[in-house]
Coordinates of C-alpha atoms in Angstrom, one line a residue:
Chain A
M1 CA 6.9 60.8 77.2
R2 CA 10.0 62.7 78.4
I3 CA 11.6 61.3 81.5
L4 CA 13.8 63.5 83.7
L5 CA 15.9 62.5 86.6
D6 CA 16.7 65.7 88.5
H7 CA 19.5 65.6 91.1
F8 CA 18.4 62.0 91.8
S9 CA 20.1 60.2 94.7
K10 CA 19.5 56.7 96.1
S11 CA 21.1 55.1 99.1
F12 CA 20.4 51.8 100.9
G13 CA 21.1 52.5 104.6
A14 CA 24.5 53.9 104.7
V15 CA 25.5 52.8 101.2
K16 CA 25.2 55.5 98.7
V17 CA 24.5 53.9 95.4
I18 CA 23.7 57.0 93.3
E19 CA 24.4 60.6 94.1
D20 CA 23.1 63.6 92.4
M21 CA 22.4 62.1 89.0
N22 CA 20.9 64.2 86.2
L23 CA 19.5 62.4 83.2
E24 CA 17.0 63.2 80.5
I25 CA 15.3 60.6 78.3
R26 CA 13.7 62.3 75.4
D27 CA 10.2 61.5 74.2
G28 CA 10.1 58.4 72.0
E29 CA 13.8 57.7 72.5
M30 CA 15.4 54.4 73.5
L31 CA 18.2 55.0 75.9
A32 CA 20.6 52.4 77.2
L33 CA 22.0 52.5 80.8
L34 CA 25.2 50.7 80.2
G35 CA 27.7 49.8 82.9
P36 CA 29.4 47.0 84.8
S37 CA 27.6 45.0 87.5
G38 CA 26.9 47.0 90.6
C39 CA 27.2 50.4 89.0
G40 CA 23.7 51.4 90.0
K41 CA 22.0 51.0 86.6
S42 CA 19.3 48.6 87.9
T43 CA 18.8 50.7 91.0
T44 CA 18.1 53.7 88.7
L45 CA 15.6 51.6 86.7
F46 CA 13.8 50.4 89.8
S47 CA 13.6 54.0 91.1
I48 CA 12.0 55.1 87.9
C49 CA 9.3 52.5 88.1
G50 CA 8.8 53.1 91.7
I51 CA 10.0 49.9 93.3
H52 CA 12.7 51.8 95.1
R53 CA 11.9 54.9 96.9
V54 CA 14.1 57.9 96.0
S55 CA 16.5 59.2 98.6
G56 CA 16.9 62.6 97.1
G57 CA 16.0 64.6 94.0
R58 CA 13.0 64.3 91.7
I59 CA 11.8 62.1 88.9
L60 CA 9.6 63.6 86.3
F61 CA 7.3 61.9 83.7
G62 CA 6.6 64.7 81.2
D63 CA 5.8 67.6 83.5
N64 CA 4.5 65.4 86.3
D65 CA 6.6 65.0 89.4
V66 CA 6.2 61.3 90.2
T67 CA 8.9 61.1 92.9
N68 CA 6.4 60.2 95.6
V69 CA 3.8 58.5 93.3
P70 CA 3.4 54.8 94.2
S71 CA 4.5 52.3 91.5
Q72 CA 0.9 51.3 90.8
L73 CA 0.0 54.8 89.6
R74 CA 3.1 55.5 87.5
N75 CA 2.0 53.8 84.3
V76 CA 5.3 52.1 83.6
G77 CA 5.9 48.8 81.8
V78 CA 8.7 46.7 83.1
V79 CA 10.4 43.6 81.5
F80 CA 12.4 41.8 84.1
Q81 CA 15.5 39.8 83.4
S82 CA 13.7 36.6 84.5
Y83 CA 10.5 37.8 82.7
A84 CA 8.5 37.3 85.9
L85 CA 5.5 35.8 84.2
Y86 CA 2.8 34.6 86.5
P87 CA 3.3 30.8 86.3
H88 CA -0.3 29.8 87.3
M89 CA -1.9 31.9 84.6
T90 CA -2.1 31.3 80.9
V91 CA -0.4 33.7 78.5
R92 CA -3.7 35.4 77.9
Q93 CA -4.4 35.9 81.6
N94 CA -0.8 37.1 82.1
I95 CA -1.2 39.8 79.4
A96 CA -4.7 40.7 80.6
F97 CA -3.7 41.1 84.2
P98 CA -2.8 44.8 84.1
L99 CA -6.1 45.6 82.4
Q100 CA -8.1 43.4 84.8
V101 CA -6.5 45.3 87.7
K102 CA -7.6 48.5 86.0
G103 CA -11.2 47.1 85.9
L104 CA -11.8 47.2 82.2
A105 CA -14.7 45.3 80.6
A106 CA -14.0 41.7 79.6
A107 CA -14.8 42.3 75.9
D108 CA -12.5 45.3 75.9
I109 CA -9.7 43.3 77.5
K110 CA -10.1 40.5 75.0
Q111 CA -9.8 42.8 72.0
Q112 CA -6.7 44.6 73.4
V113 CA -5.0 41.3 74.3
S114 CA -5.5 40.1 70.7
A115 CA -4.1 43.3 69.3
I116 CA -1.0 43.2 71.4
A117 CA -0.5 39.5 70.8
A118 CA -0.5 40.2 67.1
L119 CA 2.0 42.9 67.6
V120 CA 4.5 40.7 69.4
H121 CA 3.6 37.6 67.2
I122 CA 2.3 35.3 69.9
E123 CA -1.3 34.8 68.8
E124 CA -1.1 31.0 68.8
L125 CA 0.4 30.8 72.3
L126 CA -2.4 32.6 74.2
E127 CA -3.8 29.5 75.9
R128 CA -0.5 28.1 77.0
R129 CA 1.2 28.5 80.4
P130 CA 4.6 30.1 80.8
A131 CA 6.3 26.8 81.6
Q132 CA 5.3 25.5 78.2
L133 CA 7.1 28.4 76.4
S134 CA 10.7 28.8 75.2
G135 CA 12.8 31.6 76.5
G136 CA 12.2 33.8 73.5
Q137 CA 8.4 33.2 73.6
Q138 CA 8.4 34.1 77.3
Q139 CA 10.3 37.2 76.5
R140 CA 7.6 38.2 74.0
V141 CA 4.9 37.6 76.5
A142 CA 6.7 39.7 79.0
L143 CA 6.9 42.5 76.4
A144 CA 3.2 42.2 75.6
R145 CA 2.3 42.4 79.3
A146 CA 4.5 45.4 79.7
L147 CA 3.1 47.2 76.7
I148 CA -0.6 46.5 77.1
R149 CA -1.2 49.3 79.5
K150 CA 0.2 51.8 76.9
P151 CA 2.8 52.8 79.5
D152 CA 4.5 56.2 79.5
V153 CA 7.9 54.5 79.6
L154 CA 9.0 50.9 78.9
L155 CA 11.7 49.7 81.2
L156 CA 13.9 46.8 80.2
D157 CA 16.1 45.2 82.8
E158 CA 18.7 43.1 81.1
P159 CA 16.0 41.5 78.9
L160 CA 18.3 39.4 76.8
A161 CA 20.6 38.1 79.5
N162 CA 18.8 34.8 79.8
L163 CA 18.6 34.0 76.1
D164 CA 21.0 32.0 74.1
A165 CA 23.2 33.7 71.5
K166 CA 21.0 33.2 68.5
L167 CA 17.8 34.2 70.1
R168 CA 19.5 37.2 71.6
L169 CA 20.2 38.5 68.1
E170 CA 16.6 37.9 67.1
M171 CA 15.1 39.6 70.1
R172 CA 17.5 42.5 69.9
S173 CA 16.0 43.6 66.6
E174 CA 12.5 42.5 67.7
I175 CA 12.5 44.8 70.8
R176 CA 13.8 47.6 68.7
R177 CA 11.1 47.1 66.1
L178 CA 8.4 47.1 68.9
Q179 CA 9.8 50.3 70.3
L180 CA 9.9 52.1 67.0
E181 CA 6.4 50.8 66.0
T182 CA 4.8 51.9 69.3
G183 CA 6.9 55.1 69.5
I184 CA 7.3 54.5 73.2
T185 CA 10.0 55.9 75.4
A186 CA 12.2 53.1 76.5
I187 CA 15.1 52.6 78.9
L188 CA 17.3 49.5 78.5
V189 CA 19.6 48.4 81.3
T190 CA 22.4 46.2 80.2
H191 CA 26.1 45.4 80.8
D192 CA 26.5 44.3 77.2
Q193 CA 27.9 47.1 75.0
V194 CA 26.8 45.3 71.8
E195 CA 23.2 45.4 73.0
A196 CA 23.4 49.0 74.0
M197 CA 25.0 50.1 70.7
S198 CA 22.8 48.1 68.4
M199 CA 19.4 48.8 70.0
C200 CA 19.5 52.3 71.4
D201 CA 19.4 55.9 70.2
R202 CA 21.7 57.1 72.9
I203 CA 23.8 55.4 75.6
A204 CA 24.3 56.6 79.1
I205 CA 27.4 54.9 80.4
M206 CA 27.6 54.5 84.1
N207 CA 30.3 53.6 86.6
A208 CA 30.2 53.5 90.4
G209 CA 26.9 55.3 90.5
E210 CA 27.8 58.1 88.1
I211 CA 27.0 58.8 84.5
I212 CA 30.3 59.1 82.7
Q213 CA 29.0 60.1 79.3
I214 CA 25.8 60.3 77.3
A215 CA 26.1 60.1 73.5
T216 CA 24.9 58.3 70.5
P217 CA 26.6 54.9 70.0
S218 CA 28.9 56.0 67.3
E219 CA 29.8 59.3 69.0
M220 CA 30.7 57.3 72.1
Y221 CA 32.7 54.8 70.2
H222 CA 34.7 57.3 68.3
D223 CA 34.9 60.0 70.9
P224 CA 34.9 58.5 74.4
R225 CA 35.3 61.0 77.2
T226 CA 37.3 58.7 79.5
E227 CA 39.6 55.7 79.5
F228 CA 36.7 53.7 81.1
V229 CA 34.3 54.5 78.3
A230 CA 36.9 53.6 75.7
G231 CA 37.6 50.3 77.4
F232 CA 33.9 49.4 77.8
L233 CA 32.9 49.9 74.2
G234 CA 34.2 47.8 71.4
N235 CA 34.7 44.1 70.8
P236 CA 37.5 43.1 70.7
P237 CA 38.3 45.8 73.2
I238 CA 40.7 48.6 72.8
A239 CA 44.3 48.1 73.9
F240 CA 46.0 50.5 76.3
L241 CA 49.7 51.5 76.5
K242 CA 51.4 53.4 79.3
G243 CA 54.0 56.0 78.6
T244 CA 55.3 59.5 79.3
A245 CA 54.5 62.5 77.2
Q246 CA 57.3 64.8 76.1
D247 CA 57.7 67.2 73.1
G248 CA 54.5 66.2 71.3
A249 CA 55.3 62.5 71.5
V250 CA 54.8 59.7 73.9
L251 CA 57.7 57.6 75.0
L252 CA 56.5 54.1 76.0
D253 CA 57.6 52.7 79.3
K254 CA 60.8 50.6 79.4
S255 CA 61.4 50.9 75.7
D256 CA 62.6 53.3 73.1
I257 CA 59.3 53.4 71.1
R258 CA 58.3 57.0 70.5
I259 CA 54.8 57.6 69.3
P260 CA 54.3 61.0 67.8
L261 CA 50.9 62.5 68.7
P262 CA 48.5 64.2 66.4
G263 CA 47.7 67.8 66.9
R264 CA 44.4 67.0 68.6
G265 CA 44.8 65.6 72.0
R266 CA 48.5 66.6 72.3
P267 CA 49.3 66.8 76.0
A268 CA 50.2 70.3 77.1
G269 CA 53.4 69.4 78.9
A270 CA 55.2 66.4 80.1
G271 CA 53.4 63.8 82.2
R272 CA 52.2 60.2 82.5
V273 CA 49.6 59.3 79.9
T274 CA 47.8 56.3 78.6
L275 CA 47.4 55.6 74.9
G276 CA 44.3 53.8 73.6
I277 CA 44.5 52.1 70.2
R278 CA 41.5 50.2 68.8
P279 CA 42.2 46.8 67.1
E280 CA 41.0 48.1 63.7
D281 CA 43.3 51.1 63.9
F282 CA 46.4 48.9 64.2
G283 CA 47.7 46.9 61.2
P284 CA 49.9 46.9 58.2
Q285 CA 48.8 50.3 57.0
G286 CA 49.3 53.5 59.1
D287 CA 51.7 56.2 59.9
V288 CA 53.1 55.3 63.4
Q289 CA 55.3 52.3 63.2
I290 CA 55.3 50.0 66.3
P291 CA 57.3 46.8 66.3
G292 CA 56.3 43.7 68.3
T293 CA 55.8 40.0 68.4
I294 CA 52.7 38.0 67.7
V295 CA 51.8 36.1 70.9
F296 CA 48.3 34.9 70.1
V297 CA 46.1 34.4 67.0
E298 CA 42.4 34.1 67.3
T299 CA 40.4 33.0 64.3
Q300 CA 37.0 34.6 64.1
G301 CA 36.1 33.3 60.6
R302 CA 36.0 36.5 58.5
E303 CA 38.8 38.1 60.5
N304 CA 41.7 37.2 62.6
L305 CA 42.6 38.8 65.9
Y306 CA 46.3 39.1 66.6
D307 CA 47.7 39.9 70.1
V308 CA 51.0 41.7 69.6
R309 CA 53.5 42.1 72.5
L310 CA 55.7 45.2 72.3
A311 CA 59.3 45.4 73.7
D312 CA 58.1 47.1 76.9
G313 CA 55.6 44.2 77.6
G314 CA 52.6 46.2 76.6
M315 CA 50.0 44.5 74.5
L316 CA 48.2 45.7 71.3
R317 CA 45.4 44.0 69.4
S318 CA 45.0 44.0 65.7
I319 CA 42.0 42.8 63.8
Q320 CA 42.6 42.1 60.1
P321 CA 41.1 40.1 57.2
V322 CA 42.1 36.5 57.4
R323 CA 45.7 35.9 56.2
G324 CA 47.7 32.7 56.5
D325 CA 51.2 34.1 56.5
L326 CA 51.5 34.8 60.2
K327 CA 51.9 32.6 63.2
V328 CA 52.6 32.9 66.9
G329 CA 56.2 34.1 67.5
D330 CA 56.6 36.1 64.3
A331 CA 58.1 39.5 64.7
V332 CA 56.0 42.2 62.9
T333 CA 56.2 46.0 62.6
W334 CA 52.7 47.2 62.2
A335 CA 51.5 50.8 62.3
A336 CA 48.8 52.6 64.0
A337 CA 46.7 55.4 62.5
G338 CA 48.1 58.4 64.3
D339 CA 44.9 60.4 64.2
K340 CA 42.9 57.6 65.7
I341 CA 45.1 57.2 68.8
M342 CA 43.4 58.3 71.9
V343 CA 45.3 59.9 74.7
F344 CA 44.1 59.8 78.3
G345 CA 45.6 61.6 81.3
E346 CA 46.5 60.1 84.6
D347 CA 43.0 60.5 86.0
G348 CA 41.6 58.6 83.1
S349 CA 40.0 61.5 81.3
R350 CA 40.6 62.1 77.6
L351 CA 43.1 64.8 76.6
Chain B
M1 CA 5.6 7.4 91.6
A2 CA 4.3 5.0 89.0
A3 CA 7.4 5.2 86.9
S4 CA 9.7 4.5 89.8
S5 CA 7.8 1.4 90.9
A6 CA 8.6 -0.3 87.6
P7 CA 10.9 -3.3 88.1
S8 CA 14.5 -2.3 87.9
A9 CA 16.9 -4.3 85.9
N10 CA 19.6 -4.0 88.5
F11 CA 18.1 -6.1 91.3
R12 CA 15.2 -8.4 92.0
T13 CA 12.2 -6.8 93.8
W14 CA 10.6 -9.9 95.2
P15 CA 12.9 -10.4 98.2
I16 CA 12.3 -6.8 99.3
V17 CA 8.5 -7.2 98.8
L18 CA 8.6 -10.4 100.8
L19 CA 10.6 -8.8 103.6
L20 CA 8.3 -5.8 103.8
T21 CA 5.3 -8.0 103.8
L22 CA 6.6 -10.1 106.7
L23 CA 7.6 -7.0 108.7
S24 CA 4.2 -5.2 108.2
L25 CA 2.2 -8.4 108.8
P26 CA 1.6 -7.8 112.5
L27 CA 0.2 -4.3 111.8
V28 CA -2.1 -5.6 109.0
V29 CA -3.3 -8.4 111.3
M30 CA -4.1 -5.9 114.0
Y31 CA -6.1 -3.7 111.6
I32 CA -8.0 -6.6 110.3
Y33 CA -8.9 -7.8 113.8
L34 CA -9.9 -4.3 114.8
F35 CA -12.5 -4.2 112.0
V36 CA -13.6 -7.9 112.2
D37 CA -14.1 -7.6 116.0
T38 CA -16.6 -4.8 115.5
V39 CA -19.0 -6.9 113.4
T40 CA -18.6 -10.3 115.0
D41 CA -18.7 -12.1 118.4
S42 CA -16.4 -14.9 119.4
S43 CA -16.9 -17.4 122.2
T44 CA -14.9 -16.8 125.4
G45 CA -11.3 -17.7 125.1
S46 CA -11.4 -18.1 121.4
L47 CA -9.7 -15.8 118.9
I48 CA -11.8 -17.1 116.0
P49 CA -15.1 -15.1 115.5
D50 CA -18.2 -17.4 115.2
T51 CA -21.2 -15.1 114.9
F52 CA -21.9 -12.0 112.8
T53 CA -23.5 -9.1 114.7
L54 CA -24.1 -5.4 114.3
S55 CA -24.8 -4.9 118.0
H56 CA -21.4 -3.3 118.5
W57 CA -22.5 -0.5 116.2
D58 CA -25.5 0.0 118.3
F59 CA -24.1 3.4 119.5
L60 CA -25.0 4.9 116.2
W61 CA -28.7 4.6 117.0
H62 CA -28.9 4.5 120.7
T63 CA -27.3 7.1 122.9
K64 CA -25.7 5.5 126.0
V65 CA -26.8 6.6 129.4
G66 CA -24.8 9.5 130.7
K67 CA -23.0 9.9 127.4
P68 CA -23.5 12.4 124.6
S69 CA -25.0 11.2 121.3
V70 CA -22.3 10.0 119.0
W71 CA -23.6 12.4 116.3
V72 CA -23.2 15.4 118.6
V73 CA -19.7 14.2 119.2
L74 CA -19.1 13.9 115.4
V75 CA -20.4 17.4 114.8
N76 CA -18.3 18.7 117.7
T77 CA -15.2 17.0 116.3
L78 CA -15.8 18.3 112.8
L79 CA -16.4 21.8 114.1
F80 CA -13.3 21.7 116.2
A81 CA -11.1 20.4 113.4
T82 CA -12.4 22.6 110.6
S83 CA -12.4 25.7 112.8
T84 CA -8.8 25.3 113.9
T85 CA -7.8 24.5 110.3
T86 CA -9.5 27.7 109.1
V87 CA -7.9 29.8 111.8
V88 CA -4.5 28.3 111.2
L89 CA -4.7 28.7 107.4
L90 CA -6.0 32.3 107.5
I91 CA -3.4 33.5 110.0
S92 CA -0.4 31.5 108.8
S93 CA -0.9 32.5 105.2
M94 CA -0.9 36.2 106.1
V95 CA 1.7 36.2 108.9
G96 CA 4.1 34.0 106.8
Y97 CA 3.8 36.5 104.0
A98 CA 4.4 39.4 106.2
L99 CA 7.5 37.8 107.8
S100 CA 8.8 36.7 104.4
R101 CA 8.3 39.9 102.5
L102 CA 7.4 42.9 104.5
N103 CA 9.8 45.0 106.5
V104 CA 8.2 44.4 109.8
P105 CA 10.0 45.9 112.8
G106 CA 11.4 43.2 115.0
R107 CA 11.1 40.6 112.3
S108 CA 13.9 38.4 113.5
V109 CA 12.8 38.5 117.1
L110 CA 9.3 37.5 116.0
L111 CA 10.6 34.7 114.0
A112 CA 12.8 33.4 116.8
G113 CA 9.9 33.8 119.2
V114 CA 7.6 31.8 117.0
M115 CA 10.2 29.1 116.7
V116 CA 10.5 28.9 120.5
M117 CA 6.8 28.6 120.8
H118 CA 6.9 25.7 118.4
A119 CA 9.5 23.9 120.4
F120 CA 7.8 24.5 123.7
P121 CA 5.9 21.4 125.1
S122 CA 2.3 22.6 125.1
V123 CA 1.4 20.2 128.0
T124 CA 3.3 22.4 130.4
L125 CA 1.0 25.3 129.5
L126 CA -2.1 23.4 130.3
I127 CA -2.8 24.6 133.8
A128 CA -2.2 28.2 132.9
I129 CA -4.5 28.0 129.9
F130 CA -7.1 26.3 132.0
V131 CA -7.0 29.2 134.5
V132 CA -7.1 31.8 131.7
L133 CA -10.1 30.2 130.0
Q134 CA -11.9 29.9 133.4
M135 CA -11.4 33.6 133.9
V136 CA -12.6 34.7 130.5
G137 CA -15.5 32.3 130.6
L138 CA -14.4 30.1 127.7
Y139 CA -13.9 27.0 129.8
N140 CA -16.0 24.1 128.6
T141 CA -16.8 25.8 125.3
L142 CA -15.7 24.8 121.8
I143 CA -14.5 28.3 120.9
G144 CA -12.1 28.3 123.8
V145 CA -10.5 25.0 122.9
I146 CA -10.5 25.9 119.2
L147 CA -8.5 29.1 120.0
V148 CA -6.0 27.3 122.1
K149 CA -5.5 24.5 119.6
A150 CA -5.1 27.0 116.7
A151 CA -2.7 29.1 118.7
L152 CA -0.5 26.0 119.4
D153 CA -0.6 24.9 115.8
L154 CA 0.2 28.4 114.5
P155 CA 4.0 28.4 115.0
L156 CA 4.5 25.4 112.7
G157 CA 2.1 26.9 110.1
I158 CA 3.7 30.3 110.1
W159 CA 7.2 28.9 109.6
L160 CA 6.0 26.6 106.9
M161 CA 4.3 29.3 105.0
K162 CA 7.2 31.7 105.4
G163 CA 9.5 29.0 104.0
F164 CA 7.2 28.6 101.0
Y165 CA 6.8 32.3 100.4
D166 CA 10.6 32.7 100.5
T167 CA 10.8 30.5 97.4
V168 CA 8.4 32.7 95.3
P169 CA 10.5 35.0 93.2
W170 CA 10.5 38.7 94.1
E171 CA 10.2 39.7 90.4
I172 CA 6.6 38.3 90.3
E173 CA 5.6 40.7 93.0
M174 CA 7.5 43.6 91.4
A175 CA 5.8 42.8 88.1
G176 CA 2.4 42.8 89.8
I177 CA 3.0 46.1 91.4
T178 CA 4.2 47.8 88.2
D179 CA 1.3 46.2 86.5
G180 CA -0.8 48.4 88.7
A181 CA -2.0 45.9 91.3
S182 CA -2.2 46.8 95.0
R183 CA -0.1 44.9 97.5
F184 CA -3.1 42.9 98.7
T185 CA -4.1 42.0 95.1
V186 CA -0.6 40.9 94.4
W187 CA -0.7 38.7 97.5
R188 CA -4.1 37.2 96.8
R189 CA -3.9 36.8 93.0
L190 CA -0.2 36.3 92.2
V191 CA 1.6 35.0 95.3
L192 CA -1.0 32.9 97.1
P193 CA -1.5 30.6 94.0
Q194 CA 2.2 29.9 94.0
V195 CA 2.0 28.5 97.6
F196 CA -1.2 26.6 97.1
P197 CA 0.5 23.2 97.6
A198 CA 1.7 24.5 101.0
L199 CA -1.7 25.7 101.9
A200 CA -3.3 22.4 101.0
A201 CA -0.7 20.5 103.0
L202 CA -0.9 22.7 106.0
G203 CA -4.7 22.6 105.9
L204 CA -4.7 18.8 105.9
F205 CA -2.1 18.7 108.6
A206 CA -4.1 21.1 110.8
F207 CA -7.3 19.1 110.2
L208 CA -5.8 15.8 111.1
S209 CA -4.1 17.2 114.1
G210 CA -7.3 18.7 115.3
W211 CA -9.2 15.6 114.6
S212 CA -6.9 13.5 116.8
E213 CA -6.3 16.1 119.5
F214 CA -7.0 14.6 122.9
I215 CA -5.3 16.4 125.8
L216 CA -6.6 19.9 125.1
P217 CA -10.3 19.0 124.8
R218 CA -10.0 16.5 127.6
V219 CA -8.9 19.2 130.0
L220 CA -10.5 22.4 128.6
A221 CA -13.8 21.1 127.2
P222 CA -14.8 17.8 128.9
G223 CA -18.6 18.6 129.1
N224 CA -21.0 16.3 127.3
N225 CA -22.3 19.1 124.9
V226 CA -18.8 19.9 123.7
Q227 CA -17.2 16.5 123.7
V228 CA -15.0 15.5 120.8
F229 CA -14.3 11.9 119.6
S230 CA -11.0 11.4 121.4
V231 CA -12.6 12.4 124.8
Y232 CA -15.7 10.3 124.1
L233 CA -13.5 7.3 123.3
A234 CA -11.5 7.8 126.5
S235 CA -14.7 8.0 128.5
L236 CA -15.9 4.7 127.1
I237 CA -12.8 2.8 128.2
A238 CA -12.8 4.6 131.6
D239 CA -16.3 3.5 132.3
D240 CA -16.0 0.4 134.5
N241 CA -19.8 -0.3 134.7
N242 CA -20.5 -0.8 131.0
F243 CA -17.2 -2.1 129.8
D244 CA -17.6 -3.1 126.1
L245 CA -14.4 -3.6 124.3
S246 CA -16.0 -4.4 121.0
M247 CA -18.1 -1.2 121.0
F248 CA -14.9 0.7 121.9
K249 CA -13.3 -0.8 118.8
A250 CA -16.4 0.1 116.7
V251 CA -16.3 3.7 117.8
G252 CA -12.5 3.7 117.1
V253 CA -13.2 2.5 113.5
F254 CA -15.9 5.1 113.1
Y255 CA -13.5 7.8 114.3
A256 CA -10.8 6.7 112.0
I257 CA -12.8 6.5 108.8
P258 CA -12.8 10.3 107.9
V259 CA -9.0 10.4 108.5
I260 CA -8.4 7.4 106.2
V261 CA -10.6 8.9 103.4
L262 CA -8.9 12.3 103.7
F263 CA -5.5 10.7 103.6
V264 CA -6.3 8.6 100.5
L265 CA -7.7 11.7 98.7
F266 CA -4.9 14.1 99.6
Q267 CA -1.8 12.2 100.3
R268 CA -0.1 13.8 97.3
H269 CA -0.5 17.2 98.9
L270 CA 0.6 15.9 102.3
M271 CA 3.8 14.6 100.8
N272 CA 4.4 18.1 99.3
I273 CA 5.0 19.5 102.8
Y274 CA 8.4 17.7 102.7
G275 CA 9.1 18.2 99.0
G276 CA 8.8 22.0 99.3
G277 CA 8.7 24.6 96.6
T278 CA 6.3 25.2 93.7
K279 CA 6.4 24.0 90.2
G280 CA 7.1 26.9 87.9

């Protein structure tokens, strides 16, 4: 079902968390709300499921205005970061709870619980209690409980944050599989850009209560609207250099390095700019030569990450296939791909 | 408990056991004598019992002149203790939840007020309560003294329950609400089971406290029809005409039996009141 936030605002007392947000989640889409802690993404999620009361604007499920509908009647499924399983109930009772509240017949409930348990692969755990389950299993139970009501929207609040790295990888694809199989509209709240990019159809990136950009993961990665977005996506992260634009090139601060700028994104006049260069766009091949010194080498197995300090003190990162000929302290002159360099103005917006 | 009582390799346990035995010996001897004296007679001036007798337990069959039947007293005491327990449990479990979770206006004032009530010595209220009960017609009734006792026990109960509710994660309630359950269902089916240890402990606490309460029933319900055990016991020792120390002891043992049974059965829960928290 399509979810629409229309001029949505939320404040706690005098603290305005979100002001005038507009966001559409399309039917059957999985959308990530991505942003640093405290940016208002969880607040948005809890407003959609009705735990927080909206301070202004409307929330629509399909064509229904649910702004003032209590949480119980909204038909949402929520997976909490801590899973929030009911510790005194067995897995079966946990999953059956939403149906029991609805007042369904016992036989009906039993059959639906079996069906959903098969979907999330926990058939053999139904008689256990949450304390006897591993983190990943608890996660599956929480998903089953959220999905059993056939909710209009599935809300996931940092669902992977409490899992260890390997399980996180597994549950990432598992959640996506469930979402695609059920065709449910889903919203994922996360501060982890990898999760957002790997699991979702679109990402809405938030900062300080505002949505900065909404786009597909690859669009957002290759065409970020602001310096913040560029810095948030990508691992290892993008490197920024400060400089002054003049005559279609950028003169880096406190150095004589001139970086010619491609036609696109060429600043109109002179002014302070920030250049963004992703680690994969800086290396031996390229058309814009930049000299520097290697100050740090990080071995990542298949690739090496090099931190290169420029004459002006600025830092660039380069990720390359493993090579053994370089060590800390070596002077290198590597090049950046001129058409991949991103230019940001003083206010952080892309030029 | 069982695991921790296994002998440790680091030090010998027998000196400690010996010391504790010596220290608790006077208590043990007193308890033994209390019981032995109720079923034996000894000649004057002697500490050693010489004849077995059940005559001191006579009060179970024959009501003493001018005194209520011991069975009436037993029923009264049971009614008094269970009723105060029920009232305390019912109100504490709800008020504690409201104070812990709901946005009640004047919440902090209420909490502080309840705390002051708890710290207040209840004896000083006795005269005022007496006058109030007299005016509303509840003097010398069980209901009156039950209400007063419950009211005085409530501050502790409310604070205790609030503390336990505070440890129940918010997410469980949010999950319940988004699962479609009403706030009341969430409280009853999801939150209350999490604080069951606290309820059990508080219930036992309130029952034992009601069972042993003396001053309130003595002042507010002294009549024969509504007498409870503690008052009955006191009237026995105050009676100069039929002074029978052995019967006094027998009644005391009879009075203590339910408490001992309860304690043995539920001591695990009672300990929980100090342990706090629930096992997730």
